[in-house]
């Protein structure tokens, strides 16, 4: 979690944000220029009104009065034009910055190690990439530039007030320290309050996303009431965090309004007595100073409000930069493009653990020759699936080496390496898109004709054609419109059309019906032919034809050989596993 210091403004963080405006420098400078012009124009209207009263209304000069009215209309039109440009381009700049930031964030997240996602809640990451990045845009559109513009106006107005009458100016300035102090306290309190708000928003997003994703489990185990009560508590904390910000606003704004009213009252009292007594103050100056005071205090109230927006943006930026600063990448320093089609795989004394001090793979060594099918079996937790993760470099090994065609994985370019390894997982993930796009993954180099031809080759064309819209059938989120067997067949076709040198099948038939299993077995025979394949199997009957079977137990290789060779081993682990499964199937 990002550290909250309670500081009103983090200049180091803001400097990092400004770096994203470099491609839009011209717009940035124009916005700054517009802010300066608007601060000058803001002073002119009350001053022209003062001149109109003192030089035209009091002496009853009609022609002069019309002249001042025309000048005020011109100034007003210029204000409108510059304000329009200012508001439009500050928002344009904010949206451009967050577009670039969101792209950088998403590109970075796609390069993170799997370990990062293992430990990070999906809802929290979604909040960072969507809600928090969107909140950052308000720094430019409603926060920073608006505050700078208001501060410039206040400085120009204060200077002009002193130029016109230092006595009246002092009356207004007497009230300023009270508002400035209240604003400072308010800003610090809101900084902490908004950090709490962002935490609660992230918690709410995480909880809702997980429960919606796992709604089937919630309903199967009748956890609706329990989950609802937990949601009520989280929602209650969310409300409490927001109420705290409302409380601070409820205190500050009445104080600011009262201070402004006091300043106006003092002006009218002092100025009125001076006019009655025939002093230096005129009716026009009093009218102008009342407007000056309002223009001086209104930005202070607005600055506090806009500072709320700025605070939320800075808190969000802190969180987003927390991800951007994350060092959780697989080092992609390899220089070799994987162009070989041999597909020889060799593990040399590989050791690995997901957590420090807890080894899952304990010094394993084996070799898969080009074109061979190597099956890996063992009990749950033996380390079978970990081998897939290491082969794709989703995780870095602790020691040893993994070679493909005699070259260490670290020496290959990461994209090139993964482009030659196709994986069919037990839990198939499909996007909410058409079957065709789920197969090609929007690769422009794979045509629909190629997909259809490949589907016919491995025997799944008829199944796809039987669906509404065939290859253009939308499978909805996570492929919910298809059975597990059908999703598995789609993933086989996805692997096949990528034309990999190495194929990995992870428990591909462990949870499918008999009909789908027959189709999958046919597809397996087809796509493994002529290419190196690693098959992680739960059902041993599916790997009898494997060229080599590796038996793992507690992170070590305990047996190795063909199906027939392993069955000959007395009290062998493979033999025991096979006999237990065979007897279970016979009983069924």
XYZ file of C-alpha atoms in Angstrom:
588
model
C 0.000 0.000 0.000
C 1.215 3.503 -0.837
C 2.536 5.447 2.123
C 0.399 8.333 3.359
C 2.381 11.146 4.933
C -0.382 13.688 5.314
C 1.660 16.182 3.255
C -0.643 18.491 1.335
C 1.287 18.141 -1.911
C 4.013 15.779 -3.112
C 6.216 17.732 -5.532
C 8.392 14.737 -6.383
C 5.299 12.781 -7.400
C 3.965 15.735 -9.359
C 7.271 16.068 -11.215
C 6.890 12.464 -12.366
C 3.380 13.226 -13.573
C 4.579 16.262 -15.522
C 6.960 14.006 -17.448
C 3.884 12.536 -19.164
C 2.999 16.003 -20.546
C 6.246 16.310 -22.552
C 4.700 15.111 -25.844
C 2.049 17.840 -25.418
C 4.263 20.797 -24.515
C 2.536 23.255 -26.883
C -0.844 22.543 -25.298
C 0.715 22.774 -21.838
C 2.219 26.195 -22.589
C -1.015 27.431 -24.155
C -2.974 26.443 -21.040
C -0.463 28.332 -18.887
C -0.738 31.361 -21.203
C -4.550 31.256 -21.041
C -4.393 31.175 -17.228
C -2.253 34.355 -17.222
C -4.582 36.172 -19.637
C -7.656 35.190 -17.598
C -6.105 36.553 -14.398
C -5.571 39.928 -16.099
C -9.062 40.025 -17.577
C -10.576 39.188 -14.163
C -9.290 42.523 -12.758
C -10.575 44.610 -15.647
C -14.319 44.056 -15.164
C -14.563 45.470 -11.593
C -12.182 48.284 -12.541
C -14.293 49.246 -15.566
C -17.396 49.142 -13.347
C -15.635 51.472 -10.893
C -14.797 53.906 -13.696
C -18.332 53.685 -15.075
C -19.801 54.620 -11.673
C -17.348 57.377 -10.759
C -16.797 58.893 -14.242
C -20.195 58.390 -15.877
C -23.022 57.443 -13.492
C -22.268 59.985 -10.736
C -21.617 62.891 -13.209
C -24.529 61.531 -15.350
C -22.410 61.208 -18.526
C -24.513 58.956 -20.854
C -21.986 58.746 -23.722
C -19.152 57.809 -21.391
C -21.363 55.211 -19.674
C -22.096 53.512 -23.056
C -18.346 53.433 -23.765
C -17.670 51.634 -20.478
C -20.520 49.183 -21.110
C -19.055 48.304 -24.532
C -15.610 47.832 -22.980
C -17.066 45.529 -20.287
C -18.841 43.442 -22.974
C -15.558 43.110 -24.918
C -13.689 42.029 -21.759
C -16.484 39.569 -20.938
C -16.317 38.048 -24.446
C -12.547 37.663 -24.182
C -12.971 35.984 -20.793
C -15.502 33.556 -22.277
C -13.201 32.679 -25.200
C -10.129 32.114 -23.042
C -12.102 30.227 -20.408
C -13.513 27.916 -23.067
C -10.023 27.255 -24.475
C -8.618 26.796 -20.969
C -11.261 24.279 -19.869
C -11.185 22.347 -23.155
C -7.408 22.005 -23.356
C -6.876 21.198 -19.680
C -9.321 18.309 -20.085
C -7.741 17.326 -23.416
C -4.315 17.296 -21.779
C -5.591 15.233 -18.839
C -7.178 12.609 -21.087
C -4.059 12.408 -23.270
C -1.844 11.890 -20.219
C -3.994 9.127 -18.736
C -4.268 7.405 -22.125
C -0.461 7.223 -22.292
C -0.200 6.244 -18.628
C -2.833 3.516 -18.907
C -1.083 2.079 -21.979
C 2.256 2.078 -20.168
C 0.679 0.488 -17.096
C -1.064 -2.250 -19.079
C 2.053 -2.999 -21.134
C 4.044 -3.269 -17.898
C 1.459 -5.507 -16.223
C 1.617 -7.888 -19.190
C 5.349 -8.320 -18.580
C 5.086 -9.113 -14.855
C 6.076 -12.483 -13.477
C 3.259 -14.879 -12.661
C 4.380 -14.585 -9.035
C 3.159 -10.982 -8.992
C -0.346 -12.018 -10.073
C -0.295 -14.924 -7.625
C -0.077 -12.399 -4.781
C -2.168 -9.524 -6.194
C -5.961 -9.298 -6.069
C -7.543 -8.921 -9.509
C -10.034 -6.324 -8.264
C -7.242 -4.173 -6.823
C -5.246 -4.272 -10.060
C -8.395 -3.409 -12.019
C -8.987 -0.421 -9.719
C -5.439 0.786 -10.363
C -5.641 0.422 -14.149
C -9.147 1.892 -14.549
C -10.447 3.982 -11.609
C -7.147 5.350 -10.299
C -5.781 6.263 -13.727
C -9.061 8.029 -14.563
C -8.841 9.983 -11.291
C -5.367 11.223 -12.311
C -6.900 13.117 -15.256
C -8.656 15.401 -12.765
C -5.243 16.699 -11.639
C -5.017 18.463 -14.996
C -8.668 19.093 -15.821
C -10.055 20.190 -12.432
C -7.136 20.376 -10.033
C -3.708 21.771 -10.765
C -4.344 24.191 -13.634
C -7.529 25.492 -12.061
C -5.643 26.103 -8.806
C -2.790 27.852 -10.631
C -5.292 29.970 -12.561
C -7.083 30.925 -9.338
C -3.808 31.729 -7.553
C -2.744 33.979 -10.430
C -6.084 35.770 -10.265
C -5.685 36.265 -6.527
C -2.157 37.661 -6.883
C -3.158 40.066 -9.646
C -6.271 41.164 -7.740
C -4.349 41.622 -4.470
C -1.689 43.699 -6.249
C -4.281 45.850 -8.005
C -6.200 46.363 -4.744
C -3.020 47.644 -3.040
C -2.376 49.924 -6.010
C -5.853 51.431 -5.720
C -6.194 51.712 -1.935
C -3.873 50.160 0.604
C -6.257 51.053 3.452
C -9.225 49.161 1.948
C -6.874 46.354 0.970
C -5.710 45.929 4.569
C -9.341 45.559 5.717
C -9.754 42.643 3.287
C -6.321 41.167 4.062
C -7.061 41.067 7.828
C -9.450 38.173 7.194
C -7.116 36.277 4.815
C -4.849 34.597 7.433
C -7.844 32.894 9.047
C -8.988 31.418 5.729
C -5.450 30.436 4.723
C -4.910 28.630 8.031
C -8.284 26.851 7.765
C -7.465 25.873 4.165
C -4.091 24.417 5.182
C -5.599 22.316 7.978
C -8.391 21.221 5.646
C -5.949 20.124 2.933
C -3.903 17.967 5.309
C -6.996 16.299 6.734
C -8.396 15.607 3.266
C -5.121 14.020 2.130
C -5.457 11.304 4.774
C -9.217 10.998 4.273
C -8.934 10.440 0.540
C -6.263 7.773 1.009
C -8.786 5.932 3.159
C -11.447 6.414 0.468
C -9.213 4.896 -2.228
C -8.452 1.911 0.027
C -12.132 1.275 0.598
C -12.940 1.609 -3.124
C -10.244 -0.989 -3.906
C -11.596 -3.322 -1.203
C -15.123 -2.970 -2.550
C -14.030 -3.630 -6.145
C -12.005 -6.680 -5.129
C -14.826 -8.192 -3.091
C -17.529 -7.629 -5.724
C -15.385 -8.912 -8.602
C -14.382 -12.086 -6.771
C -17.954 -12.885 -5.675
C -19.387 -12.300 -9.136
C -16.665 -14.492 -10.670
C -17.248 -17.209 -8.066
C -21.039 -16.859 -7.907
C -21.527 -20.541 -8.703
C -19.583 -21.536 -5.578
C -21.504 -18.993 -3.495
C -24.825 -20.475 -4.607
C -23.774 -24.140 -4.505
C -22.732 -23.837 -0.868
C -25.618 -21.444 -0.014
C -23.254 -18.696 1.127
C -25.518 -15.864 -0.090
C -26.419 -14.626 3.391
C -22.841 -14.793 4.688
C -21.401 -13.028 1.651
C -24.137 -10.380 1.836
C -23.267 -9.666 5.467
C -19.583 -9.358 4.559
C -20.494 -7.021 1.697
C -22.562 -4.895 4.102
C -19.557 -4.483 6.382
C -17.234 -3.512 3.513
C -19.856 -1.153 2.113
C -20.294 0.341 5.579
C -16.542 1.037 5.809
C -16.683 2.592 2.333
C -19.515 4.915 3.438
C -17.656 5.788 6.648
C -14.578 6.841 4.657
C -16.645 9.120 2.423
C -18.577 10.588 5.374
C -15.257 11.698 6.848
C -14.572 13.804 3.730
C -18.122 15.203 3.894
C -17.529 16.149 7.555
C -14.384 18.120 6.713
C -16.201 19.910 3.862
C -19.126 20.709 6.166
C -16.768 22.463 8.581
C -14.565 24.308 6.107
C -17.008 25.858 3.647
C -19.210 27.647 6.242
C -16.007 29.075 7.791
C -14.879 30.341 4.383
C -18.309 31.843 3.621
C -18.427 33.593 7.016
C -14.936 35.064 6.536
C -15.928 36.410 3.120
C -19.087 37.969 4.545
C -17.100 39.597 7.391
C -14.643 41.113 4.889
C -17.498 42.529 2.797
C -19.204 43.947 5.908
C -15.983 45.668 7.023
C -15.520 47.181 3.567
C -19.054 48.577 3.493
C -18.704 49.915 7.065
C -15.334 51.611 6.591
C -15.915 52.712 2.992
C -19.438 53.998 3.707
C -18.259 56.108 6.650
C -15.427 57.478 4.493
C -17.798 58.420 1.645
C -20.218 60.100 4.074
C -17.342 61.999 5.672
C -16.062 63.200 2.267
C -12.849 61.127 2.368
C -10.783 59.558 -0.440
C -13.140 56.590 -0.978
C -15.659 56.836 -3.832
C -18.820 54.850 -4.513
C -17.108 53.211 -7.502
C -14.106 52.098 -5.418
C -16.371 50.547 -2.759
C -18.327 48.680 -5.461
C -15.099 47.501 -7.117
C -13.533 46.416 -3.797
C -16.630 44.406 -2.848
C -16.176 42.533 -6.158
C -12.416 42.270 -5.608
C -13.002 40.784 -2.150
C -15.503 38.288 -3.554
C -13.070 37.387 -6.358
C -10.290 37.003 -3.781
C -12.250 34.776 -1.379
C -14.158 32.737 -3.965
C -10.966 31.176 -5.422
C -9.875 30.309 -1.872
C -13.094 28.372 -1.348
C -12.783 26.845 -4.822
C -9.109 26.092 -4.339
C -9.987 24.071 -1.259
C -12.618 22.203 -3.269
C -10.260 21.732 -6.192
C -7.538 20.698 -3.794
C -9.818 17.829 -2.812
C -9.804 16.782 -6.452
C -6.055 17.299 -6.634
C -5.562 15.227 -3.473
C -7.575 12.344 -4.896
C -5.581 12.570 -8.105
C -2.265 12.557 -6.239
C -3.323 9.611 -4.070
C -4.340 7.746 -7.236
C -1.049 8.708 -8.927
C 0.880 7.407 -5.924
C -0.882 4.053 -6.258
C -0.370 3.846 -10.017
C 3.324 4.739 -9.746
C 3.545 2.044 -7.079
C 2.748 -0.480 -9.820
C 4.891 1.284 -12.432
C 7.846 1.056 -10.017
C 7.302 -2.645 -9.365
C 10.343 -4.721 -10.246
C 8.695 -8.012 -11.073
C 9.837 -8.822 -14.574
C 11.431 -11.814 -16.166
C 14.766 -10.483 -17.426
C 14.363 -10.389 -21.211
C 18.046 -10.006 -22.025
C 18.345 -12.896 -24.482
C 19.602 -12.170 -27.989
C 18.703 -15.444 -29.734
C 15.608 -15.786 -31.906
C 14.050 -19.237 -31.676
C 14.019 -20.326 -35.313
C 14.844 -24.023 -34.907
C 12.086 -26.593 -35.426
C 13.895 -29.412 -33.598
C 12.428 -28.843 -30.156
C 14.957 -30.678 -28.004
C 14.326 -30.008 -24.288
C 16.760 -30.640 -21.477
C 16.414 -29.949 -17.741
C 19.765 -29.939 -15.907
C 19.602 -30.249 -12.134
C 16.796 -27.667 -11.937
C 15.774 -26.389 -8.519
C 12.847 -24.039 -7.923
C 10.432 -22.812 -5.245
C 7.521 -20.367 -5.452
C 8.425 -19.088 -1.989
C 11.893 -18.622 -0.558
C 13.061 -21.660 1.358
C 10.241 -23.881 0.034
C 11.487 -25.891 -2.936
C 8.884 -27.436 -5.221
C 11.348 -28.800 -7.795
C 14.356 -30.463 -6.192
C 17.168 -30.924 -8.658
C 15.426 -32.675 -11.567
C 17.161 -33.634 -14.806
C 15.614 -35.149 -17.945
C 15.744 -34.839 -21.713
C 13.063 -34.832 -24.417
C 14.487 -35.561 -27.851
C 13.111 -33.835 -30.965
C 9.692 -35.221 -31.917
C 9.316 -37.256 -28.719
C 6.246 -37.306 -26.506
C 7.276 -37.210 -22.861
C 4.591 -37.761 -20.245
C 4.940 -36.543 -16.661
C 2.854 -38.218 -13.956
C 2.622 -38.079 -10.212
C 0.393 -37.209 -7.305
C -1.069 -33.731 -6.792
C 1.669 -31.362 -5.643
C 4.468 -33.466 -7.095
C 5.627 -30.519 -9.245
C 4.230 -31.521 -12.653
C 2.574 -28.228 -13.617
C 5.530 -26.274 -12.272
C 7.616 -27.736 -15.100
C 5.312 -25.987 -17.619
C 5.692 -22.678 -15.804
C 9.475 -23.006 -15.862
C 9.592 -24.061 -19.520
C 7.702 -20.893 -20.506
C 9.835 -18.772 -18.141
C 6.832 -17.602 -16.151
C 9.134 -18.003 -13.149
C 12.929 -17.917 -12.787
C 14.618 -21.094 -11.586
C 16.726 -20.991 -8.423
C 19.570 -23.030 -9.860
C 20.436 -25.417 -12.685
C 19.550 -24.758 -16.305
C 16.868 -25.464 -18.901
C 18.007 -25.858 -22.514
C 16.053 -25.910 -25.751
C 18.042 -27.103 -28.756
C 21.181 -26.792 -26.642
C 20.643 -23.116 -25.786
C 19.699 -21.861 -22.320
C 16.207 -20.350 -22.021
C 17.754 -17.113 -20.715
C 19.600 -16.657 -24.012
C 16.387 -16.643 -26.059
C 14.286 -13.555 -26.632
C 11.248 -14.089 -24.421
C 8.586 -13.460 -27.083
C 10.446 -15.647 -29.564
C 10.690 -18.505 -27.021
C 7.022 -18.406 -25.996
C 5.985 -18.084 -29.619
C 7.356 -21.589 -30.249
C 5.718 -23.238 -27.205
C 1.977 -23.902 -27.282
C 0.215 -24.858 -24.056
C -3.158 -26.535 -23.559
C -4.171 -26.110 -19.929
C -6.638 -28.107 -17.904
C -8.574 -24.947 -16.989
C -9.106 -23.366 -20.397
C -9.516 -19.597 -20.481
C -11.591 -18.120 -23.305
C -12.245 -14.432 -23.863
C -15.724 -12.971 -24.395
C -15.297 -13.071 -28.161
C -15.920 -15.274 -31.180
C -14.526 -18.795 -31.428
C -12.375 -17.645 -34.357
C -10.766 -14.818 -32.369
C -10.236 -17.135 -29.390
C -8.370 -19.516 -31.684
C -6.252 -16.942 -33.535
C -6.031 -14.513 -30.580
C -6.425 -11.786 -33.249
C -3.185 -12.793 -34.959
C -3.460 -11.244 -38.457
C -1.120 -13.913 -39.842
C -3.672 -16.690 -39.210
C -6.590 -16.597 -41.655
C -10.064 -18.050 -41.134
C -9.394 -20.518 -43.969
C -6.314 -21.816 -42.143
C -8.331 -22.246 -38.949
C -11.065 -24.182 -40.758
C -8.484 -26.400 -42.471
C -6.754 -27.083 -39.140
C -10.105 -27.845 -37.474
C -10.868 -30.425 -40.150
C -7.432 -31.986 -39.693
C -7.845 -32.585 -35.957
C -11.535 -33.467 -36.184
C -13.271 -30.526 -34.472
C -14.741 -28.768 -37.524
C -18.088 -30.545 -37.260
C -18.475 -29.559 -33.608
C -17.787 -25.869 -34.334
C -20.095 -25.826 -37.362
C -22.922 -27.194 -35.188
C -22.860 -24.011 -33.067
C -24.946 -20.932 -34.000
C -22.791 -18.721 -36.297
C -20.104 -21.445 -36.361
C -16.640 -19.931 -36.051
C -18.166 -16.519 -35.281
C -20.162 -17.775 -32.292
C -19.551 -15.560 -29.247
C -18.627 -17.760 -26.283
C -19.271 -14.953 -23.732
C -17.153 -14.328 -20.631
C -14.663 -17.132 -19.870
C -16.379 -19.300 -22.525
C -19.460 -19.825 -20.351
C -21.600 -20.783 -23.376
C -19.490 -23.924 -23.977
C -19.000 -27.127 -21.972
C -15.578 -27.876 -20.464
C -14.959 -30.450 -23.213
C -15.839 -27.951 -25.941
C -13.563 -25.323 -24.406
C -10.803 -27.902 -24.334
C -11.249 -28.637 -28.041
C -11.031 -24.904 -28.813
C -7.769 -24.704 -26.877
C -6.365 -27.678 -28.836
C -7.173 -25.905 -32.083
C -5.653 -22.685 -30.717
C -2.414 -24.551 -30.014
C -2.430 -26.334 -33.363
C -2.845 -23.242 -35.583
C 0.094 -21.525 -33.852
C 2.355 -24.221 -35.386
C 4.639 -24.591 -32.354
C 7.911 -26.481 -32.151
C 7.015 -27.639 -28.634
C 3.583 -28.619 -27.365
C 2.576 -28.864 -23.704
C -0.650 -30.565 -22.595
C -1.572 -30.111 -18.942
C -4.237 -32.548 -17.685
C -6.075 -31.974 -20.965
C -8.622 -34.784 -20.506
C -9.085 -34.793 -16.744
C -12.539 -33.186 -16.626
C -14.339 -33.918 -19.900
C -17.083 -36.276 -21.016
C -16.427 -39.510 -22.940
C -17.408 -38.078 -26.339
C -15.183 -35.013 -25.909
C -12.375 -37.229 -24.637
C -12.466 -39.253 -27.847
C -12.281 -36.069 -29.916
C -9.476 -34.746 -27.710
C -7.557 -38.022 -27.999
C -7.820 -37.846 -31.798
C -6.738 -34.201 -31.696
C -3.855 -35.077 -29.356
C -2.535 -37.775 -31.693
C -2.689 -35.347 -34.586
C -1.081 -32.295 -33.036
C 1.681 -34.186 -31.195
C 2.777 -36.028 -34.320
C 6.221 -34.907 -35.414
C 6.759 -32.344 -32.646
C 8.218 -32.497 -29.162
C 5.412 -32.798 -26.645
C 5.260 -32.654 -22.862
C 2.077 -34.302 -21.583
C 1.120 -33.914 -17.947
C -1.409 -36.633 -17.292
C -3.790 -37.562 -14.529
C -5.432 -40.445 -16.397
C -2.606 -42.859 -17.144
C -4.527 -44.680 -19.864
C -4.043 -41.625 -22.143
C -0.233 -41.801 -22.113
C 0.471 -45.457 -22.912
C 1.901 -44.464 -26.304
C 4.305 -41.866 -24.878
C 7.964 -42.322 -25.868
C 8.989 -41.671 -22.283
C 7.155 -41.420 -18.985
C 8.626 -39.476 -16.065
C 7.223 -40.227 -12.625
C 7.524 -37.430 -10.052
C 7.051 -37.471 -6.322
C 7.580 -34.530 -3.916
C 9.504 -32.508 -6.503
C 11.853 -35.287 -7.590
C 11.996 -37.731 -10.504
C 11.645 -41.187 -8.990
C 11.077 -43.307 -12.143
C 11.622 -42.946 -15.880
C 10.868 -45.214 -18.855
C 8.161 -46.395 -21.252
C 4.736 -47.613 -20.122
C 5.794 -51.263 -20.430
C 9.149 -50.710 -18.722
C 7.555 -48.947 -15.741
C 4.939 -51.683 -15.287
C 7.759 -54.188 -14.850
C 9.180 -52.350 -11.822
C 8.258 -54.179 -8.642
C 6.516 -51.871 -6.149
C 7.033 -49.051 -8.630
C 5.067 -45.862 -8.053
C 3.812 -45.794 -11.653
C 2.729 -49.413 -11.476
C 0.815 -48.778 -8.265
C -0.862 -45.660 -9.688
C -1.814 -47.506 -12.869
C -3.237 -50.518 -11.062
C -5.317 -48.314 -8.731
C -6.769 -46.401 -11.692
C -7.344 -49.560 -13.709
C -9.197 -51.244 -10.859
C -11.281 -48.088 -10.284
C -12.278 -47.992 -13.963
C -13.059 -51.717 -13.915
C -15.296 -51.211 -10.885
C -17.160 -48.451 -12.702
